[in-house]
PDB file of C-alpha atoms in Angstrom:
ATOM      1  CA  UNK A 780      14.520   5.652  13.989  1.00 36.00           C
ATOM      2  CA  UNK A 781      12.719   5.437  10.696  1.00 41.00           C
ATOM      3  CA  UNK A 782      12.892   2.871   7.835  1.00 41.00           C
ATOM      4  CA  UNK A 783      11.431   2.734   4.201  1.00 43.00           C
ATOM      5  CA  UNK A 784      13.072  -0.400   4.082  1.00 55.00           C
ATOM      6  CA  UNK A 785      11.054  -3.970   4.251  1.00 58.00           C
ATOM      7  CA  UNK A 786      14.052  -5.720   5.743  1.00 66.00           C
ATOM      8  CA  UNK A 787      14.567  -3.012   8.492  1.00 83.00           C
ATOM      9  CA  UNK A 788      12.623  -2.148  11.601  1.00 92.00           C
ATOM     10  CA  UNK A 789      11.019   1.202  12.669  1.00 94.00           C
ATOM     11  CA  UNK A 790      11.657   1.652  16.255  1.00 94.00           C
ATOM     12  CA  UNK A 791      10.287   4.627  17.338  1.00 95.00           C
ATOM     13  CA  UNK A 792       7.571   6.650  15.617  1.00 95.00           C
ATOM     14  CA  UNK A 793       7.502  10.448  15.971  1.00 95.00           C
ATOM     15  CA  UNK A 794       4.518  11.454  15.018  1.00 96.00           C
ATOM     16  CA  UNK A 795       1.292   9.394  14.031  1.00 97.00           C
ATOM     17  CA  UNK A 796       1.899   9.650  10.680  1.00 97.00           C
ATOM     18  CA  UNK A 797       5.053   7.865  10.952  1.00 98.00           C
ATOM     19  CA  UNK A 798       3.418   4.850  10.478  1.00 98.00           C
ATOM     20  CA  UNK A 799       3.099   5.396   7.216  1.00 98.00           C
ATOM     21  CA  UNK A 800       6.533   3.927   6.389  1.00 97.00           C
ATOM     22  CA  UNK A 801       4.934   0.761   8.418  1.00 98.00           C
ATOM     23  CA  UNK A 802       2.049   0.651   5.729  1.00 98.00           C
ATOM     24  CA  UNK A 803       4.468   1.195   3.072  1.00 98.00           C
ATOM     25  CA  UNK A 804       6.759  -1.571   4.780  1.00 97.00           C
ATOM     26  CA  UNK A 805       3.679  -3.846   4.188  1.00 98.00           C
ATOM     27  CA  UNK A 806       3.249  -2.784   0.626  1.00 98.00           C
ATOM     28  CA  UNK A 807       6.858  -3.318  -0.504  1.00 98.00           C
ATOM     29  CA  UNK A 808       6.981  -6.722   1.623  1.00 97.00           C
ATOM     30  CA  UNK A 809       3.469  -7.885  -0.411  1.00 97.00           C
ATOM     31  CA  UNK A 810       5.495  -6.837  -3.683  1.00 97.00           C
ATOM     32  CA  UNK A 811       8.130  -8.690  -3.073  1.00 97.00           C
ATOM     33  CA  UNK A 812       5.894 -11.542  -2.413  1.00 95.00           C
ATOM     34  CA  UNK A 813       3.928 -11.321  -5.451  1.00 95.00           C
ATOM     35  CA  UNK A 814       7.304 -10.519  -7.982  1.00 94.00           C
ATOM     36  CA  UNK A 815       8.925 -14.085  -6.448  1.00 93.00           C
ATOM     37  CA  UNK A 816       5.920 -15.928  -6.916  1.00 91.00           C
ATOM     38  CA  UNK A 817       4.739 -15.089 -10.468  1.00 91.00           C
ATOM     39  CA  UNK A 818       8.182 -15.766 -11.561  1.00 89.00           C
ATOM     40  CA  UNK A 819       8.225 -19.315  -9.987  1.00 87.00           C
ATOM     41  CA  UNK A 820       8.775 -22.296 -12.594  1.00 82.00           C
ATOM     42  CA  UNK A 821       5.344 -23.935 -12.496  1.00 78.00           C
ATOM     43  CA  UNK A 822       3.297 -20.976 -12.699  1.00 76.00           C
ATOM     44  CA  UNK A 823       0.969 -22.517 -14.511  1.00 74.00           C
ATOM     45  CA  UNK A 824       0.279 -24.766 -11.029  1.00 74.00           C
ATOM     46  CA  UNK A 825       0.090 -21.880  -8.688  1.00 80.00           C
ATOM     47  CA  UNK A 826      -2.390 -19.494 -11.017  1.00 87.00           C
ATOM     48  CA  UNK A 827      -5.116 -20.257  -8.511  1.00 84.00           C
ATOM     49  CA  UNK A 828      -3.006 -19.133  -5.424  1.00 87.00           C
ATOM     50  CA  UNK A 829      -1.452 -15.923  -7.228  1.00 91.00           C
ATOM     51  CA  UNK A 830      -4.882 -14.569  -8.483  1.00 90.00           C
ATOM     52  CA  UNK A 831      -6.309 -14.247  -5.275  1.00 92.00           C
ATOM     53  CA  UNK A 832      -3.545 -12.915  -3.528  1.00 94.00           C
ATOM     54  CA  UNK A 833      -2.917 -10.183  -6.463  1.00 95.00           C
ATOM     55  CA  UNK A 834      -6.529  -9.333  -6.517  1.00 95.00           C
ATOM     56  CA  UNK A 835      -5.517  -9.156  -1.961  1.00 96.00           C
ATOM     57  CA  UNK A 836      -2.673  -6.778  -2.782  1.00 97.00           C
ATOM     58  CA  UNK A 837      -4.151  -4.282  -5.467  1.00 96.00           C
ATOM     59  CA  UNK A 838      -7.034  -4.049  -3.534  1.00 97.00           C
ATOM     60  CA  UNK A 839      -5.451  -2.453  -0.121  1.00 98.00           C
ATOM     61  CA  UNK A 840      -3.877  -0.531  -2.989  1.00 98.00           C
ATOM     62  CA  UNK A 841      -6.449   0.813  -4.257  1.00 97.00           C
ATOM     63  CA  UNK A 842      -8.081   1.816  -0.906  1.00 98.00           C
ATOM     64  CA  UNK A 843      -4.454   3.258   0.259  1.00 98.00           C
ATOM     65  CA  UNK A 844      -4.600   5.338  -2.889  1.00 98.00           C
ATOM     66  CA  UNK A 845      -8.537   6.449  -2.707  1.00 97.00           C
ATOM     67  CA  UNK A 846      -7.979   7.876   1.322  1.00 98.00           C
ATOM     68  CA  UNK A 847      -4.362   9.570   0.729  1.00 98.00           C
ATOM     69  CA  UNK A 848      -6.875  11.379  -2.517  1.00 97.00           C
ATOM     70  CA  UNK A 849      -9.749  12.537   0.248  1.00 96.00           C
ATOM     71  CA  UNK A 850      -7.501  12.588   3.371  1.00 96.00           C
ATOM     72  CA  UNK A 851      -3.998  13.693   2.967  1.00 97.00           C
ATOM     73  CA  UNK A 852      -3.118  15.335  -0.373  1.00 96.00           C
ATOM     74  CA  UNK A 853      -6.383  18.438  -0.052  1.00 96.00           C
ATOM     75  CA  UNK A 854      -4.841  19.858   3.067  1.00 95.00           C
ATOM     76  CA  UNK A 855      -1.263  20.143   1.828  1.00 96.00           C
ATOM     77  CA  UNK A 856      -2.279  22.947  -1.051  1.00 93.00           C
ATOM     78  CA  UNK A 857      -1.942  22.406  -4.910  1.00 92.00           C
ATOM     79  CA  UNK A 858       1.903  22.179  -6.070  1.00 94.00           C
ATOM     80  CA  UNK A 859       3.501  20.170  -8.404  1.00 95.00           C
ATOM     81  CA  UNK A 860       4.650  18.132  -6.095  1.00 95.00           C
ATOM     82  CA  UNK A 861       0.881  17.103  -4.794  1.00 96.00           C
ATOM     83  CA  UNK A 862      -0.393  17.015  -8.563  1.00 96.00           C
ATOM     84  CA  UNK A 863       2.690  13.993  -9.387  1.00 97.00           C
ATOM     85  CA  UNK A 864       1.812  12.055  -5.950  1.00 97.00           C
ATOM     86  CA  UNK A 865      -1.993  12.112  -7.410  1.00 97.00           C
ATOM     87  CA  UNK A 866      -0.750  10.951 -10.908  1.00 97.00           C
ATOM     88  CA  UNK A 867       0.987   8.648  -9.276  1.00 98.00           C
ATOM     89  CA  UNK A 868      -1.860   6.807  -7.682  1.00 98.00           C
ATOM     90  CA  UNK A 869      -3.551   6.605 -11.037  1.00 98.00           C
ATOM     91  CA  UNK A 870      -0.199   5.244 -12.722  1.00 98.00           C
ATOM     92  CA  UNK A 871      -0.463   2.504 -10.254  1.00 98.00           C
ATOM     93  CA  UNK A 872      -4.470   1.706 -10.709  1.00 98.00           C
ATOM     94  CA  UNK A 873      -3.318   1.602 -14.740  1.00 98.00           C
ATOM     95  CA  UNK A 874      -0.511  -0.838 -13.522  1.00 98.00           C
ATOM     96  CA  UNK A 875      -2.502  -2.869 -11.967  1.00 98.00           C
ATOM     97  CA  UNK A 876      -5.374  -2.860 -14.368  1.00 97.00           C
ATOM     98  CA  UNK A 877      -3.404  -4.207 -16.738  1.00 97.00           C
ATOM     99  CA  UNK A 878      -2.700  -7.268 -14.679  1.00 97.00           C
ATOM    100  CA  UNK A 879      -5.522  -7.920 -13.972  1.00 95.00           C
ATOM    101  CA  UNK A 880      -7.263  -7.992 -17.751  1.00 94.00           C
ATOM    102  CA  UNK A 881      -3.782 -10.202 -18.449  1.00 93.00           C
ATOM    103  CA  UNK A 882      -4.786 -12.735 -15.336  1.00 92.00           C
ATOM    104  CA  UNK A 883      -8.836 -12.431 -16.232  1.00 90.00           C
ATOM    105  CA  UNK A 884      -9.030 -12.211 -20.001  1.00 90.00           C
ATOM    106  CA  UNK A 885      -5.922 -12.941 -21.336  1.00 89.00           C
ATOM    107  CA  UNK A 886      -5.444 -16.291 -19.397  1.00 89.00           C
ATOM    108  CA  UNK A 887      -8.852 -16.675 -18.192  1.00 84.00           C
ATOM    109  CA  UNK A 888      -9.784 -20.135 -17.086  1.00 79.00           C
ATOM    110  CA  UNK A 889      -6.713 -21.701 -18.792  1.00 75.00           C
ATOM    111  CA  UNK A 890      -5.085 -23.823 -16.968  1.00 67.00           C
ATOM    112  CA  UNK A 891      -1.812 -23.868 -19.249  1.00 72.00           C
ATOM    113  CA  UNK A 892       0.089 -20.742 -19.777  1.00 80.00           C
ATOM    114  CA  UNK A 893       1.822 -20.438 -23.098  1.00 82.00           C
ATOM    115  CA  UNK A 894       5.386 -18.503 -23.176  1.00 84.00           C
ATOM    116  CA  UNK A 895       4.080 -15.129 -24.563  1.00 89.00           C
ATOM    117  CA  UNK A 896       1.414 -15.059 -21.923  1.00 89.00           C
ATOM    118  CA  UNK A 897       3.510 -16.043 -19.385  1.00 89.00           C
ATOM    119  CA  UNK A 898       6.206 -12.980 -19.981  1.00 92.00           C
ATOM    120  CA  UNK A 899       3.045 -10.716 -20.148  1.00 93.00           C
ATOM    121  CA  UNK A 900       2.207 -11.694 -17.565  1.00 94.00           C
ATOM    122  CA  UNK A 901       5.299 -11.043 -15.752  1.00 95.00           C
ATOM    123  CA  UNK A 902       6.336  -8.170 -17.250  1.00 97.00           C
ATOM    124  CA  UNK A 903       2.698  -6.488 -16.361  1.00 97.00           C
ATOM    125  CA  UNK A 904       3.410  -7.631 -12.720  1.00 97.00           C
ATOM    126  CA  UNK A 905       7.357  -6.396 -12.470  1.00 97.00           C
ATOM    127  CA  UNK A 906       6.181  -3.285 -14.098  1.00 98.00           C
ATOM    128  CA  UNK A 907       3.506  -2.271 -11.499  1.00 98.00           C
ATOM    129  CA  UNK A 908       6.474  -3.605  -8.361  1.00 98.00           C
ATOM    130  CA  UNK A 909       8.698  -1.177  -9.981  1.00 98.00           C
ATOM    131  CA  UNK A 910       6.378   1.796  -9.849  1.00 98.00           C
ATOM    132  CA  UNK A 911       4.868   0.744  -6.235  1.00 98.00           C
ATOM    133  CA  UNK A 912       8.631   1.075  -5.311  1.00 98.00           C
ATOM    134  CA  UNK A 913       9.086   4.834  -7.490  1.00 98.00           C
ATOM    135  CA  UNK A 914       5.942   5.893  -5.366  1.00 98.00           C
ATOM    136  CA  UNK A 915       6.776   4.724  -2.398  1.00 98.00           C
ATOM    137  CA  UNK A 916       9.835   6.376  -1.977  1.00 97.00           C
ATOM    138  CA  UNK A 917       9.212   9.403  -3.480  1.00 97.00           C
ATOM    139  CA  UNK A 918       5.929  10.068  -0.842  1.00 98.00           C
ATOM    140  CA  UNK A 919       8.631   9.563   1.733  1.00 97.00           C
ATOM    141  CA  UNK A 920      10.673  12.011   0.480  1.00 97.00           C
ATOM    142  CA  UNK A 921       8.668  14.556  -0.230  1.00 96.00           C
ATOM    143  CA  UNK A 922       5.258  14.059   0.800  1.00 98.00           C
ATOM    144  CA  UNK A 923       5.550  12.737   4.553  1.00 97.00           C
ATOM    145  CA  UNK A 924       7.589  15.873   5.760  1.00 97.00           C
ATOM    146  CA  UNK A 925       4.914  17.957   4.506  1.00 97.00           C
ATOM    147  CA  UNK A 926       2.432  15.859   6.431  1.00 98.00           C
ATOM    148  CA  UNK A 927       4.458  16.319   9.583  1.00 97.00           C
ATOM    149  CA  UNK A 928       4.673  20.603   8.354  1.00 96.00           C
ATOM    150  CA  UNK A 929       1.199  21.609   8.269  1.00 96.00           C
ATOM    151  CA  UNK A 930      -0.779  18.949   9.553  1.00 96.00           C
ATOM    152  CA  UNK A 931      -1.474  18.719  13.236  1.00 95.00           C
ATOM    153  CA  UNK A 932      -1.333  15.115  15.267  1.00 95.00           C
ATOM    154  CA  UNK A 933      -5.339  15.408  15.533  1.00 95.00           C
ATOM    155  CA  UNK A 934      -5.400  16.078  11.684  1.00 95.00           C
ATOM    156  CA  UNK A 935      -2.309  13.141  11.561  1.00 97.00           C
ATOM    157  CA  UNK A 936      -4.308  10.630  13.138  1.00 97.00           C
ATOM    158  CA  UNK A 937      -7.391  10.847  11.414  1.00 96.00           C
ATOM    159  CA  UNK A 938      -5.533  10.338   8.376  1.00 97.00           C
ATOM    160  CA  UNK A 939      -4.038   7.010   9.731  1.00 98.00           C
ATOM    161  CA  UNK A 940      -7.011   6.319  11.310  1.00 97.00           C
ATOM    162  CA  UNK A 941      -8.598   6.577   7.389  1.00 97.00           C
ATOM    163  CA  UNK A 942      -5.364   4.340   6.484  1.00 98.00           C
ATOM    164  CA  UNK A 943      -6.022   1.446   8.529  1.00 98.00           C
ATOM    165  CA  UNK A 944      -9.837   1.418   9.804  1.00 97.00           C
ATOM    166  CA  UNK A 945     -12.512   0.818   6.582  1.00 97.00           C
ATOM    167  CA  UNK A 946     -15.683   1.442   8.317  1.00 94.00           C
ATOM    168  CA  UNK A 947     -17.410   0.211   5.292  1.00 94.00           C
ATOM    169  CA  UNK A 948     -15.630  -3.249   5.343  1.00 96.00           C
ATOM    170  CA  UNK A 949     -17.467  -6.150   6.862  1.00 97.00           C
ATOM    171  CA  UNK A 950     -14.402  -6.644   8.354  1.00 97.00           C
ATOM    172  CA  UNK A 951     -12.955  -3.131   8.933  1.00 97.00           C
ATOM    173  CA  UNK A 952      -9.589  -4.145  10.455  1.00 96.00           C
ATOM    174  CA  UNK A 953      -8.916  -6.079   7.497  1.00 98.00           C
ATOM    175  CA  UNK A 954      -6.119  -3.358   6.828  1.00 98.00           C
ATOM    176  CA  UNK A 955      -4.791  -3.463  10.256  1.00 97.00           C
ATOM    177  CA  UNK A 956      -4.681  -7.264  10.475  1.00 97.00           C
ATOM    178  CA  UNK A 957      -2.746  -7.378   6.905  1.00 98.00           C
ATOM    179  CA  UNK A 958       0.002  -4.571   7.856  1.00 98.00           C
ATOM    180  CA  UNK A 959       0.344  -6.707  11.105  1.00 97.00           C
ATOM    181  CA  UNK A 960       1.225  -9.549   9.667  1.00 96.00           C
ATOM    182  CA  UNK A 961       4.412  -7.866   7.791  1.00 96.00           C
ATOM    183  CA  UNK A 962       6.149  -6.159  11.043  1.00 97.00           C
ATOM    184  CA  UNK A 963       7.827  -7.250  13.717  1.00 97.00           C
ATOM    185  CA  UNK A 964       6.374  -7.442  17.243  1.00 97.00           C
ATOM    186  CA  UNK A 965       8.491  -3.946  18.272  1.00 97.00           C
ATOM    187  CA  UNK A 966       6.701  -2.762  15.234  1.00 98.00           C
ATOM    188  CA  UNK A 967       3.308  -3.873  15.757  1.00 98.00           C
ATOM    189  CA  UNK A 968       3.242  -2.682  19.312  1.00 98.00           C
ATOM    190  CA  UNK A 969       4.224   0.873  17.449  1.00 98.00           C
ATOM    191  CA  UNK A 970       0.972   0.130  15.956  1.00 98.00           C
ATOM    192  CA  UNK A 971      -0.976  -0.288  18.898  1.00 97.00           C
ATOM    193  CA  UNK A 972       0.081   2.257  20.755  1.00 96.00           C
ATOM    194  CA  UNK A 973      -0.960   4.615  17.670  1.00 96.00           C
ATOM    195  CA  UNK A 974      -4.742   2.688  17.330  1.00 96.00           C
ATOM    196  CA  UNK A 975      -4.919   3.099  21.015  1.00 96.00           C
ATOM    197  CA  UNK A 976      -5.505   7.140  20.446  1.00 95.00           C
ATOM    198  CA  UNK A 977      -8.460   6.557  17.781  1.00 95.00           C
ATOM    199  CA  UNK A 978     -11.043   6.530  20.459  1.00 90.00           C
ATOM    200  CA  UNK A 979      -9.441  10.030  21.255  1.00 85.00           C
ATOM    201  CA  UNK A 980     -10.300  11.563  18.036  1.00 89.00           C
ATOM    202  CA  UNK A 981     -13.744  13.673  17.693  1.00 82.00           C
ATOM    203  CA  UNK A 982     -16.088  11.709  15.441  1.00 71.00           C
ATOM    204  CA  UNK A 983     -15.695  14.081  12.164  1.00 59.00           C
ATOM    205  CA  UNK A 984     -12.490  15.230  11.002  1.00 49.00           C
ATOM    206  CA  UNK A 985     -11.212  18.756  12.010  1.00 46.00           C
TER     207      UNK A 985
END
């Protein structure tokens, strides 16, 4: 059983790229996190915990985005349906560009947050959740059985592999760790079993 929903669990995966929906679990569940918090009463006393953990989120984003680009999208052809998954990764690097110049030069080192600012701020924020979510569900829909189609589990787990594991990190499980953190222990074993079969795969892509 599958889920593209953060409050449900994926039990079984049946293919590697399958765990997809448990990155995308992670990315709806860090979201959520984010939407609750910037709308929290005292914003103005929690900037220093939200930037961080923004700058956290949109980062991974970014990265997600970037490997799908090199990894996943070239070997499924050129259709419309590829060209709008692209154009949606660069609607959500706009999204989240504009967040960030509200949090780093609109606000800057203020420590007081006047209402217009505030519901900028906000709205820039709810604005990028909402089209995380659009994405989301229409790569499930549309993109993932294509995946499963024409790519084959070697070609499947070098993508995931690409997903999870930045070898140019300091820390390249930084991914890993962070998707851990939003699943539940069925879940992450799911996970292990699937970064078990990396030392399987050649050492260039096929």
């Amino acid at each position: 059983m599958r889920s593209s929903l953060m409050d449900q669990e994926t039990t079984e995966l049946e293919s590697p790229i399958d765990v997809m929906y448990l990155i995308h679990k992670t990315f709806r569940t860090e979201a959520n996190r984010q939407s609750i918090l910037v709308q929290q009463p005292d914003m103005t006393g929690i900037l220093h915990t939200f930037r961080p953990a923004f700058t956290f989120w949109v980062s991974a984003l970014g990265y997600h985005a970037e490997q799908e680009d090199i990894y996943m999208t070239p070997p499924l052809g050129d259709s419309q349906m590829i060209r709008e998954n692209q154009e949606g990764h660069v609607l959500l690097e706009e999204k989240a560009e504009a967040v960030l110049k509200c949090l780093y030069e609109e606000i800057g080192n203020t420590s007081f947050l006047i209402p217009q600012t505030r519901r900028h701020l906000v709205g820039h924020v709810m604005s990028l959740y909402i089209a995380q979510s659009d994405h989301l569900e229409e790569e499930e829909e549309f993109i993932l059985p294509l995946v499963r189609e024409k790519l084959s589990e070697t070609q499947q787990l070098h993508l995931i592999k690409s997903l999870l594991v930045d070898e140019q990190a300091y820390n390249p499980r930084w991914i890993i760790d962070w998707v851990n953190d939003a699943l539940t222990p069925l879940e992450r074993n799911l996970l292990l079993c699937v970064e078990s079969r990396f030392k399987e795969l050649p050492k260039t892509s096929p």
